[in-house]
Coordinates of C-alpha atoms and ligand atoms in Angstrom, one line a residue:
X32 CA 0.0 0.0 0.0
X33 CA 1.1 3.8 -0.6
X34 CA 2.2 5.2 2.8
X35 CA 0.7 8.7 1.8
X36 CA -2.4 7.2 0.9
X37 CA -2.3 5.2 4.2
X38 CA -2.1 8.1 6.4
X39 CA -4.7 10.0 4.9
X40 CA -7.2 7.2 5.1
X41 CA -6.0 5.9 8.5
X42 CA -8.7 7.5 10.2
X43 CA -11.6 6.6 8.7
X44 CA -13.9 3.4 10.0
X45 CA -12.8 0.5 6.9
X46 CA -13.7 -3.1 7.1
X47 CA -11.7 -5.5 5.0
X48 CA -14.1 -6.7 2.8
X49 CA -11.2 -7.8 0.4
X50 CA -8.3 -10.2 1.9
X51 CA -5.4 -9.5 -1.1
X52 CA -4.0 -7.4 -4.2
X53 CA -5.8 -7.8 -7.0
X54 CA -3.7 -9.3 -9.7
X55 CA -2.7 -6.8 -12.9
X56 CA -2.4 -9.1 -16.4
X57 CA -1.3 -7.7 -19.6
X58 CA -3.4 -8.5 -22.8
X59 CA -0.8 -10.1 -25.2
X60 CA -3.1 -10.6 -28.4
X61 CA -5.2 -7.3 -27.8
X62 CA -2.1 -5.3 -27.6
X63 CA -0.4 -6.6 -30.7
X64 CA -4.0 -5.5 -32.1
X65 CA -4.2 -1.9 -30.9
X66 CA -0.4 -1.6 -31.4
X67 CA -0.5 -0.2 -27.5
X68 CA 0.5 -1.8 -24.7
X69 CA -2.7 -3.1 -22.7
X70 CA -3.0 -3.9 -19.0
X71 CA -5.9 -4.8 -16.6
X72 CA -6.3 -4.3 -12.8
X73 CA -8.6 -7.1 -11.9
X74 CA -11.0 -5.2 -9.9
X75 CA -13.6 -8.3 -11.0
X76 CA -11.5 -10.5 -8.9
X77 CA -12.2 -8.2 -5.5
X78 CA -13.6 -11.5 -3.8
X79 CA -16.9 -11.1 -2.1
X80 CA -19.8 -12.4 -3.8
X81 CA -19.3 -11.5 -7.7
X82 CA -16.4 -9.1 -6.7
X83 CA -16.2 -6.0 -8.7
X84 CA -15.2 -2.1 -7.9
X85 CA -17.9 -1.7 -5.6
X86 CA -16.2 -3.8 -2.5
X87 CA -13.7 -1.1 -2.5
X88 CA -16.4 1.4 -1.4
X89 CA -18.5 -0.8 0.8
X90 CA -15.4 -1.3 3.0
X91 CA -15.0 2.5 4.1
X92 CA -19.0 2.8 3.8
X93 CA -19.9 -0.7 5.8
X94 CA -17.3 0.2 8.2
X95 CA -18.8 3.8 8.9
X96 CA -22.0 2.0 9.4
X97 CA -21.0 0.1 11.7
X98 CA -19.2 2.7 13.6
X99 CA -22.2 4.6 13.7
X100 CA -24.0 1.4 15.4
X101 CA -26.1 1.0 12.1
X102 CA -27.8 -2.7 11.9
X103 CA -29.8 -2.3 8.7
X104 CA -28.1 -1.2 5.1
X105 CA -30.7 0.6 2.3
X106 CA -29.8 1.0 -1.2
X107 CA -30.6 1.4 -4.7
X108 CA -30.1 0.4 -8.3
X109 CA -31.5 -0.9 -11.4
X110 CA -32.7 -4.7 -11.4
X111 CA -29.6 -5.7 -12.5
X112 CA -27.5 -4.0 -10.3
X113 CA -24.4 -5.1 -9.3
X114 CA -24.0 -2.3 -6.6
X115 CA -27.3 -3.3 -5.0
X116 CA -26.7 -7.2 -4.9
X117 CA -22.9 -7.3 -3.5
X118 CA -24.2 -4.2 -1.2
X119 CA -26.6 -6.3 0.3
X120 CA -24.4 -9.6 0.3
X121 CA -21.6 -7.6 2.4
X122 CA -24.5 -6.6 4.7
X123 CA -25.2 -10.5 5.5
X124 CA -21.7 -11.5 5.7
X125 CA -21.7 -8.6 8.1
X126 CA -24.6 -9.2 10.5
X127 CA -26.5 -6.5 9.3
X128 CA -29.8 -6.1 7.6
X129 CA -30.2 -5.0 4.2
X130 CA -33.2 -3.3 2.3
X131 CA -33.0 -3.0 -1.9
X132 CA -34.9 -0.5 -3.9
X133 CA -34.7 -1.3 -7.1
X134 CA -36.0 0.2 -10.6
X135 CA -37.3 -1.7 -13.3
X136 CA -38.6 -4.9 -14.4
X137 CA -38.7 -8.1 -12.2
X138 CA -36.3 -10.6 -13.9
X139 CA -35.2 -13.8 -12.6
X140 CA -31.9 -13.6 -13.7
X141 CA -28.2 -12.2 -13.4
X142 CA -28.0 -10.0 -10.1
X143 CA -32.2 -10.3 -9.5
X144 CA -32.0 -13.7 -10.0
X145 CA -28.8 -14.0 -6.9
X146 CA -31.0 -11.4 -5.1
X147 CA -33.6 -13.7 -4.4
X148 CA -31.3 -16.8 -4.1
X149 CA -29.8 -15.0 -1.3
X150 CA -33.1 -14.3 0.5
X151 CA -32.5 -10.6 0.3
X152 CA -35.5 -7.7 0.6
X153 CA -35.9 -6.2 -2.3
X154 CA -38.7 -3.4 -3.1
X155 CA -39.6 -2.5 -6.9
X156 CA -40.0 0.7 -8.3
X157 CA -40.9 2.8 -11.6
X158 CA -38.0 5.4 -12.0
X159 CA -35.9 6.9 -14.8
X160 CA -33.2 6.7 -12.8
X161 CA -31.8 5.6 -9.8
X162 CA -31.4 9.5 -7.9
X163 CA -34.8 9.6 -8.4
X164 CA -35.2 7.0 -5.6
X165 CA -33.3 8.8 -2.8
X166 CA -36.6 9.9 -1.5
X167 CA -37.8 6.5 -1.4
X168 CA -34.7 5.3 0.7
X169 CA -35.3 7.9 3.3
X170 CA -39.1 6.7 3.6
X171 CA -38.0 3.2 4.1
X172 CA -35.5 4.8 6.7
X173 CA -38.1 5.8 8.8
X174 CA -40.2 2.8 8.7
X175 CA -37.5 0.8 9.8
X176 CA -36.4 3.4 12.5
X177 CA -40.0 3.2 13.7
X178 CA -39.4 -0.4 14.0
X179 CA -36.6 0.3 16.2
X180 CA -34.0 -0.6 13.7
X181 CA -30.9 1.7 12.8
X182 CA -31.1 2.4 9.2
X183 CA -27.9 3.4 7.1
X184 CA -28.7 4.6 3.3
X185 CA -26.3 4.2 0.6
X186 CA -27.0 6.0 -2.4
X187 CA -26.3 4.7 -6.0
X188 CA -23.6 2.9 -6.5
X189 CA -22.0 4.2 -2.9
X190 CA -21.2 7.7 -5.0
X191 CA -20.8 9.6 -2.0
X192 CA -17.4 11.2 -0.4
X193 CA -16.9 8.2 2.0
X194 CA -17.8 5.7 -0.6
X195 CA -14.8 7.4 -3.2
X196 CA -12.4 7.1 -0.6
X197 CA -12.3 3.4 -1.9
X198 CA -10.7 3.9 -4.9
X199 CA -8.1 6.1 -3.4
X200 CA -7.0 3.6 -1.5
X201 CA -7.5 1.7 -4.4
X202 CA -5.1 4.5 -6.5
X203 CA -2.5 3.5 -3.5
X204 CA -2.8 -0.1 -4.1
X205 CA -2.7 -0.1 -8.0
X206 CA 0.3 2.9 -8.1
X207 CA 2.1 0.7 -5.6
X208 CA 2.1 -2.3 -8.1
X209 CA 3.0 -0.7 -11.2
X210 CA 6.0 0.9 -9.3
X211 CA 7.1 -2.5 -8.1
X212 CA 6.8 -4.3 -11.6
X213 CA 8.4 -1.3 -13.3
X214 CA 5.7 -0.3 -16.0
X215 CA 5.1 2.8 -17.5
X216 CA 1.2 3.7 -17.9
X217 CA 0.2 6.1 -19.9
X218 CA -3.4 6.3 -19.2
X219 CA -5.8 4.5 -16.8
X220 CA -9.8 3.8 -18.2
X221 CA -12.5 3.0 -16.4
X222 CA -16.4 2.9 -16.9
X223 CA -18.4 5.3 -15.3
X224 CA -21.8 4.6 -13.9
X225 CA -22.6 6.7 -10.7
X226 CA -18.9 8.7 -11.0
X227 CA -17.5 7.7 -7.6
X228 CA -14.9 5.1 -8.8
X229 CA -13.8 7.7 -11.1
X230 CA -13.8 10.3 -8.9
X231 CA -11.6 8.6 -6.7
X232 CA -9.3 7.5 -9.8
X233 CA -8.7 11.2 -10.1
X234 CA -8.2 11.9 -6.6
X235 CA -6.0 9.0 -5.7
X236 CA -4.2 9.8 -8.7
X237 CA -3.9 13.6 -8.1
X238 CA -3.0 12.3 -4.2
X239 CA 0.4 9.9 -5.3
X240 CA 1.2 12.5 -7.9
X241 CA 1.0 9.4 -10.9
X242 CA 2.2 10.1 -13.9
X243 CA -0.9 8.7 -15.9
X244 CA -4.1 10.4 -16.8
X245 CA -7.2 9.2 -16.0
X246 CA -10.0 8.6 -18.6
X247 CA -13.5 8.0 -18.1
X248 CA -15.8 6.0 -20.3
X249 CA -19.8 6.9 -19.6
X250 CA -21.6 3.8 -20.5
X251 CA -25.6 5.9 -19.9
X252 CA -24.6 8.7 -22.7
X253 CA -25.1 11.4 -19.9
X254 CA -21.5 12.4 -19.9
X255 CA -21.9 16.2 -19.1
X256 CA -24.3 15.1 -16.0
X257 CA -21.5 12.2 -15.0
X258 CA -19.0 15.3 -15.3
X259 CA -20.7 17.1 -12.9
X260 CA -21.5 14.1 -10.8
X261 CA -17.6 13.5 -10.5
X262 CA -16.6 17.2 -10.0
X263 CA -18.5 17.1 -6.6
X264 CA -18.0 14.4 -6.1
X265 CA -14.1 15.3 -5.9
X266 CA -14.7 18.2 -4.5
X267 CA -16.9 16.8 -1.6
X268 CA -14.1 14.2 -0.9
X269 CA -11.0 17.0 -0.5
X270 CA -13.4 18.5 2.5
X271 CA -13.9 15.6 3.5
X272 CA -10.1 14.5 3.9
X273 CA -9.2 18.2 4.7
X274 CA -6.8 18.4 1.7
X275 CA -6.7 20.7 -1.2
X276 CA -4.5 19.3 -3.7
X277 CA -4.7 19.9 -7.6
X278 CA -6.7 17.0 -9.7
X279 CA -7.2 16.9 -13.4
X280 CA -10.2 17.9 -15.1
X281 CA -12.9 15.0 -15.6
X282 CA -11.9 13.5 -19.3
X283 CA -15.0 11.6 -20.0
X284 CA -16.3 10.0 -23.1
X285 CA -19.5 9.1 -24.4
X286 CA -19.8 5.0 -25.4
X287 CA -23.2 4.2 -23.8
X288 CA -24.7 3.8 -27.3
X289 CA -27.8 6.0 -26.7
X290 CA -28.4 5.2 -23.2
X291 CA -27.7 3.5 -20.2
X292 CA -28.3 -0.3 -20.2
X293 CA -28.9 -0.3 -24.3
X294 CA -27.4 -4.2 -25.2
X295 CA -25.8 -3.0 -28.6
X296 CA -24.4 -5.3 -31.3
X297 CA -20.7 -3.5 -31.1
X298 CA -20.1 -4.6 -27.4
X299 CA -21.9 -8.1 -28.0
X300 CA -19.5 -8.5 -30.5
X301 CA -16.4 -7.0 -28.5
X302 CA -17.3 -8.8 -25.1
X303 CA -17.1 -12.0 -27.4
X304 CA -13.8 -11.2 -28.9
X305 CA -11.9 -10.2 -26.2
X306 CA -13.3 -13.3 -24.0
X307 CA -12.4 -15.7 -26.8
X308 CA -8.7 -14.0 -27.8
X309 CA -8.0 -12.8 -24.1
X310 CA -10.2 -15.2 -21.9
X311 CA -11.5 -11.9 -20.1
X312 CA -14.8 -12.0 -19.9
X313 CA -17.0 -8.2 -19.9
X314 CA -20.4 -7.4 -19.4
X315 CA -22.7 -5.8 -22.2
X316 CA -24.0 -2.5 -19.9
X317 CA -20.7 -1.2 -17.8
X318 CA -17.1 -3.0 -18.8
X319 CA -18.0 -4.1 -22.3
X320 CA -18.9 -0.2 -23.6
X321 CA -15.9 0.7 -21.4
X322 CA -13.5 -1.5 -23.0
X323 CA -15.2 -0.9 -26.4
X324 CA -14.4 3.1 -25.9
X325 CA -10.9 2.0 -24.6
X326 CA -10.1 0.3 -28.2
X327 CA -11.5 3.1 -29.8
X328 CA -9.7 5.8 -28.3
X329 CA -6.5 3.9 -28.4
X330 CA -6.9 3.4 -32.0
X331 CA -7.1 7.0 -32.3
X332 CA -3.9 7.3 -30.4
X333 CA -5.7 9.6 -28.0
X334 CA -4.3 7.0 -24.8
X335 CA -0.9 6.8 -25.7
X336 CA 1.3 4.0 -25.7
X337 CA 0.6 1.9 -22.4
X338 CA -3.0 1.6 -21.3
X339 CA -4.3 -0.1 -17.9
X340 CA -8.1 -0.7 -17.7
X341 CA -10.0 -0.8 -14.3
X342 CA -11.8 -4.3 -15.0
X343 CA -15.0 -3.4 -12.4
X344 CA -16.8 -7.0 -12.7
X345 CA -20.6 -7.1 -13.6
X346 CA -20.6 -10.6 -14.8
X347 CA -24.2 -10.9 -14.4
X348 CA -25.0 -8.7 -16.9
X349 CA -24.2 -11.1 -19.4
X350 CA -26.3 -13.6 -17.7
X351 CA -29.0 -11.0 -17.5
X352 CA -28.9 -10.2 -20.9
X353 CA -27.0 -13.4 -22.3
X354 CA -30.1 -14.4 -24.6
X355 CA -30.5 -10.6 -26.4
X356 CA -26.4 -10.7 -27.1
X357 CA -26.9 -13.8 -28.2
X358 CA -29.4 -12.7 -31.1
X359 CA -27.3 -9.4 -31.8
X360 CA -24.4 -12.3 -32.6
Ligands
5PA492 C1 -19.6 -3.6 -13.3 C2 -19.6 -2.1 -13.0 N1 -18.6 -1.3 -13.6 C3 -18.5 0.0 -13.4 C4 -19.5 0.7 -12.7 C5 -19.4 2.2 -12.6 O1 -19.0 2.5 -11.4 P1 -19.4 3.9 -10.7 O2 -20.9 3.7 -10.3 O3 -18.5 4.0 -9.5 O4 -19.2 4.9 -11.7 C6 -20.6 -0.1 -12.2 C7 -21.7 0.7 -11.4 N2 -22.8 0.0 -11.2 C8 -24.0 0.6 -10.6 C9 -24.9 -0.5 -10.1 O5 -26.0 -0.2 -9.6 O6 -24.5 -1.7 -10.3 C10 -23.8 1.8 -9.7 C11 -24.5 1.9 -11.0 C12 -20.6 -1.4 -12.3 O7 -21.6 -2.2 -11.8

């Protein structure tokens, strides 16, 4: 770990939720492709439940939970959320209740499916989008406080200052290991969903001074909002660590295809070529359109020579929406 890094974080309630490094690979066959250099952080392999970049978050967020004597989690996502399932899974393993409000149509499969296979709570809603339901959490808040419980809500995708100050530990962890194998990397990629991974990206990176920038894929085609999202996101974190140090503007681009959870014939067809040259395996709404923009840009030389990519899990996506890839094929 990065002893700056580790001294800024040091006093914040974490829980390790994750018991090791993940593991960077190179790409051989995709690199000689893209005539760039391409790594992967396997943020996938994170360990709990279906892993992913969201059990960086849940340990500084399910650790100030249970600092703050908190016994029942709430959150939100879509159906297929990976945020909401692994959220609710780390609860459990935990000892503490969990609570899911979720958008969207009731379908036995992927992270629904593992939902209900788990016995977890869940509670359906109509919403554009997952913010909408905020309101919603807090209701469900006081129903369970009036049932004596102690409620703690997490909003989407753990975006909040506490919840980013996963991935700067995460920055710490992933600087440290490039540093000890000796690479050079150019730029670091990442999808973006509710901004908070990539918020800390940019504030972990801005924090060890890294030589690489930080790129961020939008996988909803809302990239001015996810800009904004991840400005205040940064912004909100620096108070909250009491630092003021300089971090680069958001570089986001737009690969969602239209809109967010849109299965698309492009990724269907990358998410098989990668698994089948690389034995990687993406997921059609988050890492597939991130890795899809990552081979794009790079093509366009717009990453330069030596690229890592944040591999953030969401396996069951592709069991959620297996059979519609499967026709796009
Ligand atoms: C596999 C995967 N990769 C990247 C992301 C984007 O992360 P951020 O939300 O931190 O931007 C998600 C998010 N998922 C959300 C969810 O509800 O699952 C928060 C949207 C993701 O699941």
């Amino acid at each position: 770990m990065h002893p700056k890094v580790d001294a800024l974080l040091s006093r914040f309630p974490r829980i390790t939720l994750i018991p090791w490094e993940t593991p960077i690979q190179y790409l051989p066959r995709i690199s000689r492709e893209l005539g760039v250099d391409v790594y992967v952080k396997r943020d996938d392999l994170t360990g709990l439940g279906i892993g992913g970049n969201k059990i960086r978050k849940l340990e500084f967020l399910l650790g100030d939970a249970l600092s703050r004597g908190c016994d029942t989690v709430i959150t939100i996502g879509a159906v297929h959320s990976n945020h909401a399932f692994v959220t609710a899974l780390a609860a459990k393993k935990l000892g503490l209740g969990a609570v899911l409000i979720l958008r969207g149509e009731e379908v036995l499969k992927g992270n629904y499916l593992l939902d209900k296979l788990m016995g977890i709570e869940t509670r359906i809603y109509e919403a554009d989008n997952s913010w909408e339901l905020m309101k919603v959490a807090e209701e469900v808040a006081e129903e369970l406080k009036g049932e004596g419980k102690k409620p703690y809500i997490i909003p989407p995708g753990g975006a909040s200052p506490v919840g980013t100050l996963g991935y700067i530990r995460g920055v710490g962890e992933l600087y440290t290991q490039v540093k000890k194998l000796g690479l050079r990397i150019d730029t670091v990629v990442d999808a973006v969903g509710s901004g908070g991974t990539y918020a800390g990206l940019l504030l972990g990176s801005a924090i060890v001074n890294a030589e690489w920038s930080v790129v961020g894929i939008d996988v909803s085609s809302a990239t001015e909002k996810a800009k904004e999202r991840v400005k205040n996101l940064v912004e909100k974190t620096k108070e909250l660590l009491g630092i003021n140090v300089k971090v680069q503007e958001p570089r986001i681009y737009d690969y969602g295809f239209g809109a967010y959870g849109k299965i698309v014939k492009e990724v269907a067809k990358l998410i098989k070529s990668v698994g089948t040259m690389e034995g990687l395996l993406l997921d059609p709404v988050y890492t597939g359109k991130a890795f899809y923009g990552l081979m794009d840009l790079a093509k366009k030389g717009d990453l330069g020579e030596s690229v890592l990519f944040i591999h953030t899990g969401g396996l069951p996506g592709i069991f959620h929406y297996g059979e519609e890839m499967l026709e796009l094929l």
